[in-house]
Short mmCIF file of C-alpha atoms and ligand atoms in Angstrom, two decimals:
data_model
loop_
_atom_site.label_atom_id
_atom_site.label_comp_id
_atom_site.label_asym_id
_atom_site.label_seq_id
_atom_site.Cartn_x
_atom_site.Cartn_y
_atom_site.Cartn_z
CA MET A 1 -26.68 158.58 120.29
CA ARG A 2 -26.48 162.46 121.13
CA LEU A 3 -29.92 162.73 123.43
CA ASP A 4 -31.42 165.41 121.12
CA LYS A 5 -30.67 164.07 117.61
CA PHE A 6 -32.64 160.74 118.91
CA LEU A 7 -35.92 162.57 119.84
CA SER A 8 -35.81 164.48 116.18
CA GLN A 9 -35.10 161.49 114.79
CA TYR A 10 -38.00 159.59 116.50
CA THR A 11 -41.31 162.48 117.15
CA ASP A 12 -41.77 164.90 114.98
CA HIS A 13 -39.93 167.29 116.93
CA SER A 14 -38.31 169.66 115.38
CA ARG A 15 -34.00 169.87 116.72
CA SER A 16 -34.71 173.05 118.00
CA LEU A 17 -37.75 172.89 120.02
CA VAL A 18 -36.67 169.19 121.33
CA GLN A 19 -33.96 171.72 123.09
CA GLN A 20 -36.91 173.64 124.39
CA ALA A 21 -38.63 170.40 125.71
CA ILE A 22 -35.18 169.27 127.49
CA LYS A 23 -34.75 173.36 128.75
CA SER A 24 -38.10 173.03 130.24
CA GLY A 25 -37.72 169.66 132.05
CA ARG A 26 -40.27 166.71 129.61
CA VAL A 27 -37.62 165.03 128.77
CA LEU A 28 -36.55 162.12 131.31
CA VAL A 29 -34.21 158.92 130.81
CA ASP A 30 -35.06 156.01 133.38
CA GLY A 31 -36.69 158.46 135.36
CA VAL A 32 -34.27 160.54 135.41
CA THR A 33 -34.98 164.42 133.78
CA ALA A 34 -32.28 165.12 130.97
CA LYS A 35 -30.00 168.41 131.65
CA LYS A 36 -28.83 168.23 127.74
CA GLY A 37 -29.30 167.49 124.35
CA ASP A 38 -25.67 166.27 123.82
CA GLN A 39 -26.04 163.37 126.47
CA LYS A 40 -25.44 159.79 125.21
CA ILE A 41 -27.90 157.89 124.93
CA ALA A 42 -26.84 153.80 124.40
CA GLY A 43 -30.38 152.38 122.88
CA HIS A 44 -31.72 150.56 126.20
CA GLU A 45 -32.81 153.27 127.96
CA ILE A 46 -36.47 154.08 128.37
CA ILE A 47 -36.96 158.19 127.49
CA THR A 48 -39.97 160.12 127.49
CA LEU A 49 -40.77 163.00 126.02
CA ASP A 50 -44.33 164.56 127.78
CA GLY A 51 -44.84 161.63 129.22
CA THR A 52 -45.42 159.50 126.32
CA HIS A 53 -42.30 156.19 125.66
CA ILE A 54 -40.23 157.14 122.49
CA GLU A 55 -38.62 153.95 120.41
CA ALA A 56 -36.82 153.60 118.41
CA PHE A 57 -37.69 152.17 115.18
CA GLN A 58 -36.06 151.75 111.57
CA THR A 59 -36.98 155.10 109.53
CA ARG A 60 -38.65 154.24 106.49
CA TYR A 61 -38.38 156.92 103.46
CA LEU A 62 -40.89 156.00 100.67
CA MET A 63 -42.15 158.16 97.57
CA LEU A 64 -45.55 158.08 96.76
CA HIS A 65 -47.06 159.17 93.39
CA LYS A 66 -50.31 160.70 94.62
CA PRO A 67 -53.47 160.59 92.92
CA LEU A 68 -56.43 163.24 92.54
CA GLY A 69 -58.21 164.06 95.15
CA TYR A 70 -56.32 162.53 97.59
CA VAL A 71 -55.24 164.90 101.21
CA CYS A 72 -51.71 165.63 102.44
CA ALA A 73 -53.54 164.68 106.22
CA ASN A 74 -52.81 161.70 108.11
CA SER A 75 -56.92 162.04 108.49
CA ASP A 76 -59.69 163.73 106.93
CA SER A 77 -63.73 163.70 107.36
CA GLU A 78 -64.39 164.75 104.02
CA HIS A 79 -61.30 163.11 101.63
CA PRO A 80 -59.74 159.97 101.54
CA VAL A 81 -55.59 160.72 102.71
CA VAL A 82 -52.38 159.81 101.87
CA VAL A 83 -51.80 157.45 104.32
CA ASP A 84 -54.62 155.32 102.95
CA LEU A 85 -52.35 154.02 100.80
CA ILE A 86 -49.34 153.08 102.55
CA ARG A 87 -50.05 149.18 104.09
CA LEU A 88 -46.81 149.31 106.14
CA PRO A 89 -47.26 148.89 109.86
CA ARG A 90 -47.00 152.07 111.71
CA TRP A 91 -48.29 153.91 108.92
CA GLN A 92 -49.83 156.11 110.77
CA GLU A 93 -46.19 157.13 111.99
CA LEU A 94 -45.29 158.60 108.84
CA GLN A 95 -44.96 161.81 108.48
CA ILE A 96 -45.42 163.81 105.12
CA VAL A 97 -42.56 165.53 104.09
CA GLY A 98 -43.99 168.86 102.50
CA ARG A 99 -47.50 168.73 101.13
CA LEU A 100 -49.67 169.12 97.37
CA ASP A 101 -52.93 170.17 96.95
CA LEU A 102 -56.27 167.90 96.38
CA ASP A 103 -56.28 168.70 93.48
CA THR A 104 -52.47 168.68 93.19
CA THR A 105 -50.94 165.38 91.31
CA GLY A 106 -46.65 163.81 91.49
CA LEU A 107 -44.25 163.49 94.37
CA VAL A 108 -44.34 163.09 97.02
CA LEU A 109 -42.58 161.85 100.46
CA LEU A 110 -43.07 160.42 103.83
CA THR A 111 -40.76 159.19 106.06
CA ASP A 112 -40.60 158.40 110.39
CA ASP A 113 -37.51 160.35 110.70
CA GLY A 114 -38.31 163.13 111.86
CA GLN A 115 -34.78 165.15 111.58
CA TRP A 116 -34.81 163.80 108.15
CA ASN A 117 -38.49 165.95 106.83
CA HIS A 118 -36.95 168.83 108.37
CA ARG A 119 -34.24 169.43 106.29
CA ILE A 120 -36.16 169.03 103.30
CA THR A 121 -39.25 171.33 104.26
CA SER A 122 -38.04 173.54 106.58
CA PRO A 123 -38.48 177.66 106.37
CA ARG A 124 -34.77 178.31 105.73
CA SER A 125 -34.62 175.14 103.77
CA GLU A 126 -34.23 176.04 99.81
CA CYS A 127 -34.44 172.53 98.55
CA PRO A 128 -35.52 172.82 95.05
CA LYS A 129 -39.04 171.20 93.85
CA THR A 130 -39.94 170.91 90.50
CA TYR A 131 -43.74 171.28 89.13
CA ARG A 132 -44.82 170.79 85.94
CA VAL A 133 -48.49 173.01 85.32
CA THR A 134 -50.71 173.41 82.94
CA THR A 135 -52.29 176.71 82.52
CA ALA A 136 -55.88 178.64 81.79
CA ASN A 137 -54.16 181.51 79.92
CA PRO A 138 -50.68 181.12 77.84
CA ILE A 139 -47.83 181.98 79.25
CA THR A 140 -45.50 184.62 78.57
CA SER A 141 -42.07 185.18 78.25
CA GLU A 142 -42.49 188.14 80.83
CA THR A 143 -44.01 185.41 83.73
CA ALA A 144 -40.88 183.39 83.27
CA ALA A 145 -39.00 186.99 83.84
CA LEU A 146 -41.10 187.87 86.88
CA PHE A 147 -40.99 184.53 88.39
CA ALA A 148 -36.57 185.09 88.18
CA ALA A 149 -37.13 188.25 90.13
CA GLY A 150 -39.56 186.75 92.80
CA VAL A 151 -43.09 187.48 93.12
CA GLN A 152 -45.34 189.81 96.05
CA LEU A 153 -47.97 187.15 96.91
CA HIS A 154 -50.87 188.39 98.97
CA GLY A 155 -49.78 188.31 102.66
CA GLU A 156 -46.21 187.37 102.37
CA LYS A 157 -43.64 189.64 104.12
CA MET A 158 -40.81 188.82 101.65
CA PRO A 159 -41.20 187.98 97.74
CA THR A 160 -40.60 184.88 96.29
CA ARG A 161 -37.19 183.68 95.80
CA PRO A 162 -36.38 183.67 92.39
CA ALA A 163 -37.67 180.64 90.32
CA GLN A 164 -36.61 178.63 87.17
CA LEU A 165 -39.77 178.76 84.37
CA GLU A 166 -39.32 176.72 81.46
CA LEU A 167 -42.01 177.08 78.72
CA ILE A 168 -42.84 174.09 77.42
CA SER A 169 -46.08 175.18 75.12
CA SER A 170 -48.61 177.97 75.77
CA HIS A 171 -50.61 177.12 77.92
CA GLU A 172 -47.64 174.48 79.70
CA ALA A 173 -44.48 174.89 81.62
CA ARG A 174 -42.05 173.36 84.01
CA LEU A 175 -41.82 175.19 87.43
CA GLN A 176 -38.46 175.27 90.28
CA ILE A 177 -38.88 176.68 93.34
CA HIS A 178 -36.97 176.90 96.24
CA GLU A 179 -38.99 177.44 99.32
CA GLY A 180 -42.83 175.50 100.58
CA LYS A 181 -45.51 178.85 100.46
CA TYR A 182 -48.92 177.84 100.92
CA HIS A 183 -50.66 177.30 97.36
CA GLN A 184 -46.89 178.88 96.53
CA VAL A 185 -47.56 177.86 92.50
CA LYS A 186 -50.89 178.92 92.07
CA ARG A 187 -50.08 181.99 93.56
CA MET A 188 -47.19 182.86 91.60
CA PHE A 189 -49.15 182.33 88.62
CA ALA A 190 -52.53 184.54 89.97
CA ALA A 191 -50.28 186.76 90.28
CA ALA A 192 -48.78 186.62 86.72
CA GLY A 193 -52.87 187.48 85.73
CA ASN A 194 -53.34 182.98 85.20
CA LEU A 195 -55.06 180.23 86.29
CA VAL A 196 -53.11 177.19 87.11
CA VAL A 197 -55.91 174.25 86.52
CA GLY A 198 -52.87 171.43 86.60
CA LEU A 199 -50.17 170.36 88.66
CA HIS A 200 -48.10 167.87 88.99
CA ARG A 201 -44.84 167.39 90.95
CA GLU A 202 -41.69 165.33 89.71
CA SER A 203 -39.44 165.76 91.73
CA ILE A 204 -38.23 167.40 95.37
CA GLY A 205 -34.03 167.96 95.43
CA ASP A 206 -32.55 165.16 93.73
CA ILE A 207 -35.02 162.53 94.59
CA GLN A 208 -37.40 162.01 90.72
CA LEU A 209 -40.76 160.90 90.88
CA ASP A 210 -40.37 156.72 89.72
CA PRO A 211 -42.11 156.49 86.27
CA ALA A 212 -42.70 153.14 87.83
CA LEU A 213 -45.56 153.89 89.53
CA ALA A 214 -48.81 154.91 89.50
CA PRO A 215 -51.25 156.92 90.35
CA GLY A 216 -51.84 155.13 93.84
CA GLU A 217 -48.12 153.91 94.41
CA TYR A 218 -45.24 153.74 96.36
CA ARG A 219 -41.81 152.26 96.12
CA ALA A 220 -39.04 152.42 99.48
CA LEU A 221 -36.32 155.05 98.78
CA THR A 222 -33.00 153.91 97.77
CA ALA A 223 -30.06 154.80 99.78
CA ASP A 224 -28.66 156.95 97.24
CA GLU A 225 -32.20 158.96 97.21
CA ILE A 226 -32.13 159.01 100.91
CA LYS A 227 -28.49 161.00 101.21
CA SER A 228 -29.38 163.09 98.66
CA VAL A 229 -31.07 165.28 101.02
CA VAL A 230 -28.11 166.85 103.28
CA PRO A 231 -28.20 168.63 106.03
N1 URA B 301 -48.20 175.13 95.11
C1 URA B 301 -49.32 174.68 95.67
O1 URA B 301 -49.41 175.81 94.72
N2 URA B 301 -50.01 173.58 95.32
C2 URA B 301 -49.89 172.76 95.26
O2 URA B 301 -50.05 171.70 95.42
C3 URA B 301 -48.19 172.68 95.69
C4 URA B 301 -47.60 173.90 95.23
#
């Protein structure tokens, strides 16, 4: 395997951060400063990044049904965190693939494969995410048109990418977005003069929240689900 691939797989560094680390001499292979990301490694070497030994492990890919009131973080001083729900060894090493708000429920992916995580969460990724939204006020047809055209959110340079809104009832809709700006769904509805009172993520790309999972439960992804996230 290439050194840069190894490091982005077994750390939370993206490929470009790994390249920077190699260029600045922060990566050692068997005590020798690595010079190039394409250096081949066989698997028995001692590889360190900033002095920390990076070890290969069996990568894990999980889907969790996030309950209300949990924070998408590895620790929090006020609220329970989603990794508290995971009863696996090395649970602290799991990365949360994108965040949901405290009051949002639904699909959360966790992995220790940094590259796979990056494919979904990189700002350039257009990986669709689907949410079921409940609002305080009726959802108008102008809202769908506004979201399809792109919404200029306060403090953002660019309008949102075109998003698809499917009305389910007067106060409920399914929204598919192709990026993941901070509080994006709530801010989009606020820009349309509405207020989100319930938010549930149903899918990320082709990965659907398994209806057999109750809030708080999780399962390993299938090989097809893992493969569905393409570079
Ligand atoms: N958009 C939001 O506003 N909140 C979430 O939790 C996810 C998307």
